[in-house]
Coordinates of C-alpha atoms in Angstrom, one line a residue:
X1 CA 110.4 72.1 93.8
X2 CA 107.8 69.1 92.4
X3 CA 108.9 67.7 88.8
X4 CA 105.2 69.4 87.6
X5 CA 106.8 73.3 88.6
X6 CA 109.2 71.9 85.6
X7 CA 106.8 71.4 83.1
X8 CA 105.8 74.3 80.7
X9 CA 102.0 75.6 81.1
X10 CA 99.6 77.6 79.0
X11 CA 96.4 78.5 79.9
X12 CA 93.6 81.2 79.2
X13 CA 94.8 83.9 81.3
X14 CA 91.4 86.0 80.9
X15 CA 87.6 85.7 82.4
X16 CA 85.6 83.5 80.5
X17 CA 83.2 84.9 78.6
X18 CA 83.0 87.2 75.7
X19 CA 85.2 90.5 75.7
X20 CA 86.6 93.1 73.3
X21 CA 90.4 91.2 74.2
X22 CA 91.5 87.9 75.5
X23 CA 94.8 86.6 76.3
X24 CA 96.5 83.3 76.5
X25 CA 99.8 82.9 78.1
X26 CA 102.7 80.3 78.4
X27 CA 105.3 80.0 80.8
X28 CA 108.6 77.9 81.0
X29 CA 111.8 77.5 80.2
X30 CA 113.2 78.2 76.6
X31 CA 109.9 79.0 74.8
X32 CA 112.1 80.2 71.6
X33 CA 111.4 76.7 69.8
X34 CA 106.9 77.4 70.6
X35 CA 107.6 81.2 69.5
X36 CA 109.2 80.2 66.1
X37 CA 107.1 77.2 65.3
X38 CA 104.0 79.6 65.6
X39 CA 104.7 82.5 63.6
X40 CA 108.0 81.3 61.5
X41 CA 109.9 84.1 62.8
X42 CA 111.5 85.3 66.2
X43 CA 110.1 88.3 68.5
X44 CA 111.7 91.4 70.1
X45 CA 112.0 90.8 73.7
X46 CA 108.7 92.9 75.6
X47 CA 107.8 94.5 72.7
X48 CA 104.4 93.9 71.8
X49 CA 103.5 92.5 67.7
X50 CA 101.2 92.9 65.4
X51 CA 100.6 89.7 63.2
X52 CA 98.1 86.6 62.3
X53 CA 98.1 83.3 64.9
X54 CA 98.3 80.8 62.3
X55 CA 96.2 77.8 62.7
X56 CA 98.0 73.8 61.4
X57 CA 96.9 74.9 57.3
X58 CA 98.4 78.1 57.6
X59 CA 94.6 80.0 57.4
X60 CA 94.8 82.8 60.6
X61 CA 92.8 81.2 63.9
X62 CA 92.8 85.6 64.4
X63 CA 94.8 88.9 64.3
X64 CA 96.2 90.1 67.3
X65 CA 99.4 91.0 69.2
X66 CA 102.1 88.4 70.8
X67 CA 104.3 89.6 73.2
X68 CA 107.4 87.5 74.4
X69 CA 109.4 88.0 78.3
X70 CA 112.6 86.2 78.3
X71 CA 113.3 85.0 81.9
X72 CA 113.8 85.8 84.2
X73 CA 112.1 89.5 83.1
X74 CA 108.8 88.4 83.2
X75 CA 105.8 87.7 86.0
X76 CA 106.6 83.9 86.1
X77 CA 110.3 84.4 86.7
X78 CA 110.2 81.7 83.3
X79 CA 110.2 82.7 79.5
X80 CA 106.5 83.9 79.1
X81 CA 104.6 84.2 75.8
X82 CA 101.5 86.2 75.6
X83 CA 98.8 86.1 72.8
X84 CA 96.4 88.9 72.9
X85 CA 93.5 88.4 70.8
X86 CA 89.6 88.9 70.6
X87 CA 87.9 87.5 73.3
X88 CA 85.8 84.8 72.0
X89 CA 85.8 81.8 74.2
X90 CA 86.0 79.3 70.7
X91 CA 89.0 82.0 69.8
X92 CA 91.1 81.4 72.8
X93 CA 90.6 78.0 73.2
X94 CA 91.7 77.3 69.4
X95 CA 95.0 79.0 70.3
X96 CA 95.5 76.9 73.4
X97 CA 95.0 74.1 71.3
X98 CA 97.4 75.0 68.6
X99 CA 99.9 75.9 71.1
X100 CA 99.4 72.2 72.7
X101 CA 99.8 70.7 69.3
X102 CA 103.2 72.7 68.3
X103 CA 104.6 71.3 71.5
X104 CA 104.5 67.8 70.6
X105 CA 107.3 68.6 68.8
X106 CA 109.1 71.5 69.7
X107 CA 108.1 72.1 73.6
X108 CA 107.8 68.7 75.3
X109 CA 105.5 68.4 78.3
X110 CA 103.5 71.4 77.7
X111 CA 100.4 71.0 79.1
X112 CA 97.1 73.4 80.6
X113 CA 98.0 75.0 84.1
X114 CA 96.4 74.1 87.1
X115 CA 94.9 76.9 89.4
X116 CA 96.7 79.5 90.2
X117 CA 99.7 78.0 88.7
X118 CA 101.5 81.2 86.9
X119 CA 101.2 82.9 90.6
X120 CA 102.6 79.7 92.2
X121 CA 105.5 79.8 90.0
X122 CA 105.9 83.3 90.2
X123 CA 106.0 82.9 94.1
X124 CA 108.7 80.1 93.8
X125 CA 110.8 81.6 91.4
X126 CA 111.1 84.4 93.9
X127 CA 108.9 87.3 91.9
X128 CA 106.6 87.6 94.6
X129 CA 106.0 86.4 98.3
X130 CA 103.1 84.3 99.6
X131 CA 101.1 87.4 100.8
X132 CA 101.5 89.2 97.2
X133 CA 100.5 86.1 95.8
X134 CA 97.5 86.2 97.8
X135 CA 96.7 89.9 96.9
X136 CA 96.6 88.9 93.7
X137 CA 94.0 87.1 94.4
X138 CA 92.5 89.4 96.6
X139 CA 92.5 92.4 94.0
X140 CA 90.3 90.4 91.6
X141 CA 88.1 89.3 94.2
X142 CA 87.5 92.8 95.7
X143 CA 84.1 93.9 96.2
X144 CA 84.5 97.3 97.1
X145 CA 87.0 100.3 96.5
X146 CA 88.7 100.0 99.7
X147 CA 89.4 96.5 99.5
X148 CA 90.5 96.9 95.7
X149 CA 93.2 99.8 97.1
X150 CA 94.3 97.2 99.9
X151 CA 95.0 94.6 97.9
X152 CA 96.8 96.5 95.7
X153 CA 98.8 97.8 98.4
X154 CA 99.8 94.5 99.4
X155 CA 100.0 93.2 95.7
X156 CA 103.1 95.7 96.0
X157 CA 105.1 94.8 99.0
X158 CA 103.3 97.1 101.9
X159 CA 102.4 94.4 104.4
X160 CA 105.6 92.0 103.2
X161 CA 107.8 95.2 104.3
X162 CA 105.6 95.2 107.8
X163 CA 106.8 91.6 108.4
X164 CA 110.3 91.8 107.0
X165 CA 110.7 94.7 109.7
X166 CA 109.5 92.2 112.5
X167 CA 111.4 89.1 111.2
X168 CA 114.6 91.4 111.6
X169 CA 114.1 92.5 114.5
X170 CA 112.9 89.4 115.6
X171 CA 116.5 87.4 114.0
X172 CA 118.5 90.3 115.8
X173 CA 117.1 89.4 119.1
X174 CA 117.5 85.2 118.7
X175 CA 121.0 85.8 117.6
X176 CA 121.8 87.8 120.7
X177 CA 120.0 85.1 123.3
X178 CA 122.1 82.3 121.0
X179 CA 125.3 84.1 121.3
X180 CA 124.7 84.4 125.4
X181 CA 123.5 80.5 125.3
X182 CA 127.1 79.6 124.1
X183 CA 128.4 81.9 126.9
X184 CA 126.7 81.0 129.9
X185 CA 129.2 83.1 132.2
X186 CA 128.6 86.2 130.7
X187 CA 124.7 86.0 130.3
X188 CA 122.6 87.9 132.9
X189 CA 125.2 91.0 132.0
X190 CA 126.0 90.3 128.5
X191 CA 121.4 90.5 127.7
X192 CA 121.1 93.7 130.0
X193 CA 124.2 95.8 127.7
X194 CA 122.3 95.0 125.2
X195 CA 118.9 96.0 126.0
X196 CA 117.6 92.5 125.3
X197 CA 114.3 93.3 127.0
X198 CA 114.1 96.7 126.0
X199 CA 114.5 94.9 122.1
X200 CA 111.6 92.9 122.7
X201 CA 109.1 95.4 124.3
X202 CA 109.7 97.5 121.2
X203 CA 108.8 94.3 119.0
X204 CA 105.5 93.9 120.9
X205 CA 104.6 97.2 120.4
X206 CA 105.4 96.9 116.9
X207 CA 103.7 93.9 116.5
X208 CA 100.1 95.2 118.0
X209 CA 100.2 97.5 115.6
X210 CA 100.7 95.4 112.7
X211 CA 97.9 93.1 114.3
X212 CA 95.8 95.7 114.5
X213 CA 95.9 96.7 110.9
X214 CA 95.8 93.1 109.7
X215 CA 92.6 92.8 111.3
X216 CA 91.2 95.7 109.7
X217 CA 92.7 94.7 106.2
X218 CA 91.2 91.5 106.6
X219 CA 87.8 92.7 107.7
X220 CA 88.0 95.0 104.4
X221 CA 88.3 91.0 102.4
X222 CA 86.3 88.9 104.2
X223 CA 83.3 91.2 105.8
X224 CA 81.3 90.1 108.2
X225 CA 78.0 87.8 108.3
X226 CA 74.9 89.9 109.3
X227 CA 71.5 87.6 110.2
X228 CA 68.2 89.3 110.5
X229 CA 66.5 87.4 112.6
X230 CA 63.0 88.0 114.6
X231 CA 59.2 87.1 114.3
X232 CA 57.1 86.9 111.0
X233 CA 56.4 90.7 109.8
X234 CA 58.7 92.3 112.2
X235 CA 60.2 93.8 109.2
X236 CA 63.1 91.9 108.2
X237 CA 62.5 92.0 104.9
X238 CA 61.9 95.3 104.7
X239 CA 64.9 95.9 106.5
X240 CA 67.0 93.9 104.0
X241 CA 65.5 96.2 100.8
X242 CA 66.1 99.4 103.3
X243 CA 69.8 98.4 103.8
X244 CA 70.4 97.2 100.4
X245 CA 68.6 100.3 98.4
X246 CA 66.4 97.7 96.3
X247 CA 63.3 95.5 96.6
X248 CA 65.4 92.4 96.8
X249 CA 62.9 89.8 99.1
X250 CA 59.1 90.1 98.9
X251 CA 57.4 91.7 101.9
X252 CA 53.4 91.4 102.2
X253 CA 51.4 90.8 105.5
X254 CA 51.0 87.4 105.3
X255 CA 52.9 85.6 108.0
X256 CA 55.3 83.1 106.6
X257 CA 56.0 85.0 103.5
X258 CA 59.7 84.2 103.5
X259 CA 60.4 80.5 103.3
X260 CA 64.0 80.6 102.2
X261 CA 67.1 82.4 102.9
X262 CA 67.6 86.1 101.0
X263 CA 71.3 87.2 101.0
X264 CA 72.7 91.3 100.4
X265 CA 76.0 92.2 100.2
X266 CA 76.3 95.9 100.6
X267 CA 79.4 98.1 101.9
X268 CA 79.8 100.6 104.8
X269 CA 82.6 102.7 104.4
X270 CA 84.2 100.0 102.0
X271 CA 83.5 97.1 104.8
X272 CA 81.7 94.1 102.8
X273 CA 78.7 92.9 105.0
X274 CA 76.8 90.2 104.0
X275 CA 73.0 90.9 105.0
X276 CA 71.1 87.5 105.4
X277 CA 66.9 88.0 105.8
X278 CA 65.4 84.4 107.3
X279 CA 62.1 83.1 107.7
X280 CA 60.0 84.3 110.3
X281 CA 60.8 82.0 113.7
X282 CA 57.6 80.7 115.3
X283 CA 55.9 77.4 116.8
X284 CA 52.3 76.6 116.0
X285 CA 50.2 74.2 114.5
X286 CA 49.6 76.1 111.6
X287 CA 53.4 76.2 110.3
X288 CA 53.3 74.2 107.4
X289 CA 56.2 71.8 106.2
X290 CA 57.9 74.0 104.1
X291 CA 57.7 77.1 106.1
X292 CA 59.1 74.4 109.1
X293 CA 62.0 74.2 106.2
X294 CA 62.9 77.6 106.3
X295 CA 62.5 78.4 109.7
X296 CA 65.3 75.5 110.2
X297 CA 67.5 76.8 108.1
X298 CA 67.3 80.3 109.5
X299 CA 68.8 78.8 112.6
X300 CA 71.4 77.3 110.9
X301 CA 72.5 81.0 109.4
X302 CA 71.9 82.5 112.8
X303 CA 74.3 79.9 114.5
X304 CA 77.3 80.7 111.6
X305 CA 76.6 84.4 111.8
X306 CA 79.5 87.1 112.8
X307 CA 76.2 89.4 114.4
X308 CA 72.2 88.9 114.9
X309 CA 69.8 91.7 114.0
X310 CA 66.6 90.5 116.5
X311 CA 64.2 92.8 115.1
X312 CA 60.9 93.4 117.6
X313 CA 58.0 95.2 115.9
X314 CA 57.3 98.2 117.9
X315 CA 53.6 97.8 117.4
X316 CA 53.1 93.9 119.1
X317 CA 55.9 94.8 122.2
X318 CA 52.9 94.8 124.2
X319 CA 51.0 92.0 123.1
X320 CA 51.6 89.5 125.8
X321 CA 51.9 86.2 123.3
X322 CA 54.0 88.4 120.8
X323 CA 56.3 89.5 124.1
X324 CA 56.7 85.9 125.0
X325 CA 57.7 84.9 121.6
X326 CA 60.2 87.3 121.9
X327 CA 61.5 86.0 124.8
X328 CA 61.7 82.7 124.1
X329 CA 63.5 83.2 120.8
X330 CA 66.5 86.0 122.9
X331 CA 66.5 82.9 125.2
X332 CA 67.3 80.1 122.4
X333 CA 69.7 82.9 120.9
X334 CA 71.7 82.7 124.2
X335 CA 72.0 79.1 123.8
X336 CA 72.8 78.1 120.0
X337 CA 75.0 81.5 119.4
X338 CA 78.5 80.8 119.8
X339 CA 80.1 83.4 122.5
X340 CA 80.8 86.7 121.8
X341 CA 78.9 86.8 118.6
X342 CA 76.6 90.2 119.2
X343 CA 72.9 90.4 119.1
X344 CA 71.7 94.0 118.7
X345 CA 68.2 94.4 119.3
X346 CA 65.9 96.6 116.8
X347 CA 62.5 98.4 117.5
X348 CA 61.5 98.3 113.9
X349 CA 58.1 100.3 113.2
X350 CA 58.8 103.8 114.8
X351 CA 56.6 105.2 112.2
X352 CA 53.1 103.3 113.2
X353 CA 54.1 102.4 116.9
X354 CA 51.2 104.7 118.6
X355 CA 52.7 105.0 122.3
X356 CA 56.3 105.1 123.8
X357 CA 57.7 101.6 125.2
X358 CA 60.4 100.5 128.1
X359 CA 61.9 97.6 125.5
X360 CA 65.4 98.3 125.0
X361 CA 66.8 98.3 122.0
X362 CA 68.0 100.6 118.6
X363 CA 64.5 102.5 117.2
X364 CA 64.2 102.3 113.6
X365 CA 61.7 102.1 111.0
X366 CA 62.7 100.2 107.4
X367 CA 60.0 101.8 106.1
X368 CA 61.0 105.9 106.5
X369 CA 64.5 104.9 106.8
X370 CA 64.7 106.3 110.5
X371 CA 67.7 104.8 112.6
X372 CA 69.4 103.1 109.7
X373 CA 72.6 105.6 109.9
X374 CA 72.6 104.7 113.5
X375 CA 72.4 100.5 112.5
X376 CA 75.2 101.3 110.0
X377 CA 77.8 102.4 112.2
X378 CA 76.6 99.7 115.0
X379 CA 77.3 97.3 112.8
X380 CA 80.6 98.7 112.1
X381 CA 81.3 99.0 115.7
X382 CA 80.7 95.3 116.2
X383 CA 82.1 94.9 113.4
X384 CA 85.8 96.0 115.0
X385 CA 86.3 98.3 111.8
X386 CA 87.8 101.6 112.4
X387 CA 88.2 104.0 110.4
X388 CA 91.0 103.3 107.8
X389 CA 93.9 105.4 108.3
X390 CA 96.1 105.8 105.1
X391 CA 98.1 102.6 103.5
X392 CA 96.0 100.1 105.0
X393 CA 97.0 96.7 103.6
X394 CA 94.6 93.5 102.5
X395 CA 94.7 90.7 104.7
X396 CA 93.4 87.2 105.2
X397 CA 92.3 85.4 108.0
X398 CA 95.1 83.0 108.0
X399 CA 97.8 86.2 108.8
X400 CA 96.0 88.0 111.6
X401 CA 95.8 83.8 113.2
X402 CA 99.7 84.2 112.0
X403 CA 100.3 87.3 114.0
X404 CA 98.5 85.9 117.2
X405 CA 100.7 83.0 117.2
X406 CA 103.7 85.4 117.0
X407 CA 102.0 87.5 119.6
X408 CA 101.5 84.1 122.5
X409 CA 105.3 82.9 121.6
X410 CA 106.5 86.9 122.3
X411 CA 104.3 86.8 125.4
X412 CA 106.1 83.4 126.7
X413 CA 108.7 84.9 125.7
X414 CA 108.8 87.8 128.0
X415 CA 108.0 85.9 130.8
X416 CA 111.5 83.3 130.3
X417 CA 113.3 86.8 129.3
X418 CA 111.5 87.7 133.3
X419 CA 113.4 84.2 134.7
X420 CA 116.8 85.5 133.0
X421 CA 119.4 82.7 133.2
X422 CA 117.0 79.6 134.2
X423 CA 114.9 80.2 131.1
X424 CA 117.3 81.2 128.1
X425 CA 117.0 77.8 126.4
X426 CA 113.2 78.4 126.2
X427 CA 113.4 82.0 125.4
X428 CA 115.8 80.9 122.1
X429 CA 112.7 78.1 121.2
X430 CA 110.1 80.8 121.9
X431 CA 111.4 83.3 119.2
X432 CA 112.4 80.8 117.0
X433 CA 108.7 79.4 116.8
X434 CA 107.7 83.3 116.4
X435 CA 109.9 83.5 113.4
X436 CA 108.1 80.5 111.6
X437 CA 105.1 81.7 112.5
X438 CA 105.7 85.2 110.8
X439 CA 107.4 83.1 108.0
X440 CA 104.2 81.8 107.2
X441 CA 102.7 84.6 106.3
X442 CA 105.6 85.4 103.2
X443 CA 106.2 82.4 102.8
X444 CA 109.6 82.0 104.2
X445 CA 108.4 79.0 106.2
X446 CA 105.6 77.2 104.3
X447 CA 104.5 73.5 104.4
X448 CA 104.2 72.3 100.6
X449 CA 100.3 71.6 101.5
X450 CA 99.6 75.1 102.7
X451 CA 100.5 76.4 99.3
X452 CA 98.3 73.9 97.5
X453 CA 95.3 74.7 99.4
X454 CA 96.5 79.0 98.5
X455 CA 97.0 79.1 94.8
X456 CA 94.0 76.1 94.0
X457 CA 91.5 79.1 95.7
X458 CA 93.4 80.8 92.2
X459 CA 91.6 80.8 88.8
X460 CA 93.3 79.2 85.8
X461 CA 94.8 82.0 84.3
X462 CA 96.7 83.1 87.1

C-alpha cells in the first residue's frame, strides 16, 4: 500500500451543483479526535444526528445530520464521518474547509481525496473487488435502465461470483497438473483418474458462457458508435430526428446544410447507441472551405465508427452522376473502414420514390417512419446484442479482453493437455497465465498502474 492510502481524506461526496442535500465525507483511521473537535461531543456509532456544524467563532456554517462508521463497519473499511447538509456548493465547501483546519491540530495529514479515492480504499481494504469498484462507477454513469440494473448487479458480487467459480476451478486443475509434475512416473495415469481433461472441457464451456454475457454487459456500458453517412439530402438528418424522436439537426434542401458533426444517443431495448449525422460527402468545385471542413471530419467519424448507415435516396438511384457518387463513396468505405465494421445500406425516401428499383439495400423513409423498426433491430443485430436473459451483469471492455486472454491460454492449454507427458511443464504455465488473467478482472492480480488509470476515471467523492 503507497504512504498516500495512509493519509486521511475528505472530500465532497455529492454532484456539484445545487440540491435539496449534500454530503461531505472523511475517511481514515481514528477520526474520534476530528468528530469531537467539531461538535464538542462524541457520536453513536451509525446512527444518524441532528445538530449545528459549527464554523472557528462558534456561529453554525448549517444544520444537518452527521453520521460516524467506526472501522472497519463502514464503505472505506476506515473510520468514516459523514456530514449531510443543504446542498449549496459555498455550504459544502465551508465544511471541507473547516474540517481541513481542525486537522491541523487534531488529524494530521488530512487532506482532499483524489479521484475515486474512497472506492480505491474501499477496494484495498478488502470491502469490495476491482469489478465492484468499477460498477460503482458504472451505476452512476448508466444511461439507461438496463445498464443501471447491471451495474447494480455487479455493484453486488454477481459477476465477481462468475470469476471466483472459474478461478476455482481453474486453481483445482493447476494443482493437479503440479502434483503430477512432481511425480513424473505416475503422470499419464495419475491426469486420466482424475478426469484432468474432462476438468478443463467443463471450464471452457463455462467460460464461453461467462464471455458471452460479458460481452453483452459490456455492450449495455459502452454502446456502440452509429455514423450516418451518404450524399447531401439523402436524408441523414432526418433520419437522426426520426431515430432520436426530436428535431435535433436542421434539415432543408439546400445541399451542404450540415457542416459539423450532430451526435444522438438513444436506447434500443436498454442498448446505448450513439447516432452520429455528418456532412453530406461530395467533390465539386462548388464545396466551399468550410463545408470541405465538415466533410473531413465526417470521414474521420466514419473511420472510428462500430457501424456505417450509407443512406441512398430512393428518388436520385437512377440518376447516373448521383449513382456514381454512390459508388465511389461504398468504394472509399471499403478502403478507410477498419475490417469487419458493417455498412448497412438504406433506401431512404420510400414515400416520394415514384417507381420500384434493383439497388439493394433496407427501404425506409425518415419522413413516415417506414422501416425504422426494421433499422432498430439491424442495428442491434450488428450490434451482437441479444436479448438479455435475467441477471445480466455490467461489464467493461477491459474484462471481456480479460476473458479472451483466459480463453487463448485454455485453448494452448488443451492442446499440451493433447501432447500428455511431453507438454505438462507448459500446460502448468498455460493455466497459471489464465489465472492472472482472470485475476485482473477482481483484482486479485493487478499492476499498481492499472488501478490508477481505474479509480482516476472516478469522481471526487467516490
Amino acid at each position: 500500500m503507497l504512504a498516500r492510502h495512509q493519509d486521511p481524506i475528505v472530500a465532497v461526496a455529492t454532484a456539484p451543483g445545487r440540491g435539496a442535500v449534500g454530503i461531505v465525507r472523511v475517511s481514515g483511521k481514528h477520526l474520534e479526535p476530528l468528530v469531537q473537535a467539531l461538535f464538542a461531543r462524541k457520536l453513536k456509532a451509525r446512527e444518524a444526528t441532528y445538530l449545528p456544524f459549527p464554523d472557528a467563532d462558534g456561529s453554525p456554517i448549517d444544520h444537518g445530520l452527521a453520521l460516524y462508521f467506526p472501522a472497519p463497519h463502514s464503505f472505506t473499511g476506515e473510520d468514516v464521518l459523514e456530514l449531510q447538509a443543504h446542498g449549496g456548493p459555498v455550504v459544502l465547501q465551508l465544511l471541507v474547509a473547516r474540517c481541513l483546519q481542525l486537522a491541523k491540530t487534531c488529524l494530521p495529514g488530512l487532506r482532499v481525496a483524489e479521484p475515486g479515492e474512497f472506492s480505491e480504499r474501499a477496494f484495498l481494504n478488502d470491502k469490495i473487488d476491482l469489478a465492484q469498484a468499477e460498477a460503482i462507477a458504472d451505476l452512476i454513469d448508466a444511461s439507461t435502465e438496463a445498464a443501471a440494473r447491471s451495474a447494480s448487479r455487479s455493484l453486488a458480487g454477481d459477476f465477481s461470483r462468475e470469476v471466483h467459480t472459474l478461478r476455482d476451478a481453474l486453481i483445482h486443475l493447476r494443482m493437479l497438473v503440479e502434483a503430477t509434475l512432481d511425480f513424473p512416473e505416475e503422470e499419464i495415469d495419475f491426469l486420466q483418474k482424475a478426469d484432468a481433461q474432462g476438468q478443463l472441457d467443463r471450464l471452457r464451456q463455462q467460460l464461453q458462457q461467462v464471455m458471452q454475457r460479458a460481452r453483452q454487459g459490456a455492450l449495455l456500458r459502452e454502446g456502440i458508435k452509429v455514423v450516418i453517412a451518404g450524399q447531401p439530402n439523402a436524408g441523414k438528418s432526418s433520419l437522426l430526428n426520426a431515430l432520436a424522436g426530436a428535431e435535433l439537426a436542421i434539415v432543408t434542401p439546400i445541399a451542404g446544410t450540415t457542416r459539423d458533426v450532430v451526435q444522438q444517443t438513444i436506447q434500443i431495448e436498454g442498448v446505448p447507441l450513439h447516432i452520429i449525422d455528418t456532412a453530406g460527402l461530395r467533390e465539386g468545385d462548388d464545396v466551399d472551405q468550410v463545408e470541405q471542413i465538415g466533410i473531413e471530419r465526417a470521414w474521420g467519424q466514419i473511420e472510428q465508427a462500430d457501424a456505417v448507415l450509407f443512406l441512398h435516396d430512393l428518388t436520385r438511384l437512377q440518376q447516373p452522376d448521383y449513382a456514381q457518387a454512390d459508388a465511389d463513396i461504398a468504394h472509399t468505405l471499403q478502403q478507410r473502414l477498419p475490417a469487419g465494421v458493417p455498412v448497412i445500406d438504406l433506401l431512404n425516401k420510400a414515400d416520394a420514390a415514384s417507381a420500384a428499383t434493383d439497388a439493394t439495400g433496407l427501404v425506409l423513409s425518415a419522413k413516415t417512419g417506414e422501416g425504422l423498426q426494421t433499422l432498430r433491430q439491424r442495428l442491434l443485430h450488428e450490434a451482437g446484442w441479444q436479448q438479455a436473459p435475467e441477471g445480466l451483469f455490467i461489464a467493461r471492455e477491459r474484462h471481456v479482453q480479460a476473458l479472451q486472454r483466459v480463453s487463448e491460454h485454455l485453448t494452448w492449454a488443451h492442446e499440451h493437455l493433447q501432447a500428455q507427458a511431453q507438454s505438462l511443464d507448459l500446460l502448468a504455465e498455460e493455466l497459471r497465465q489464465a489465472q492472472n488473467s482472470l485475476g485482473e478482472i477482481t483484482g486479485e492480480f493487478s499492476a499498481d498502474d492499472l488501478l490508477g488509470v481505474i479509480f482516476s476515471k472516478f469522481c471526487i467523492g467516490k
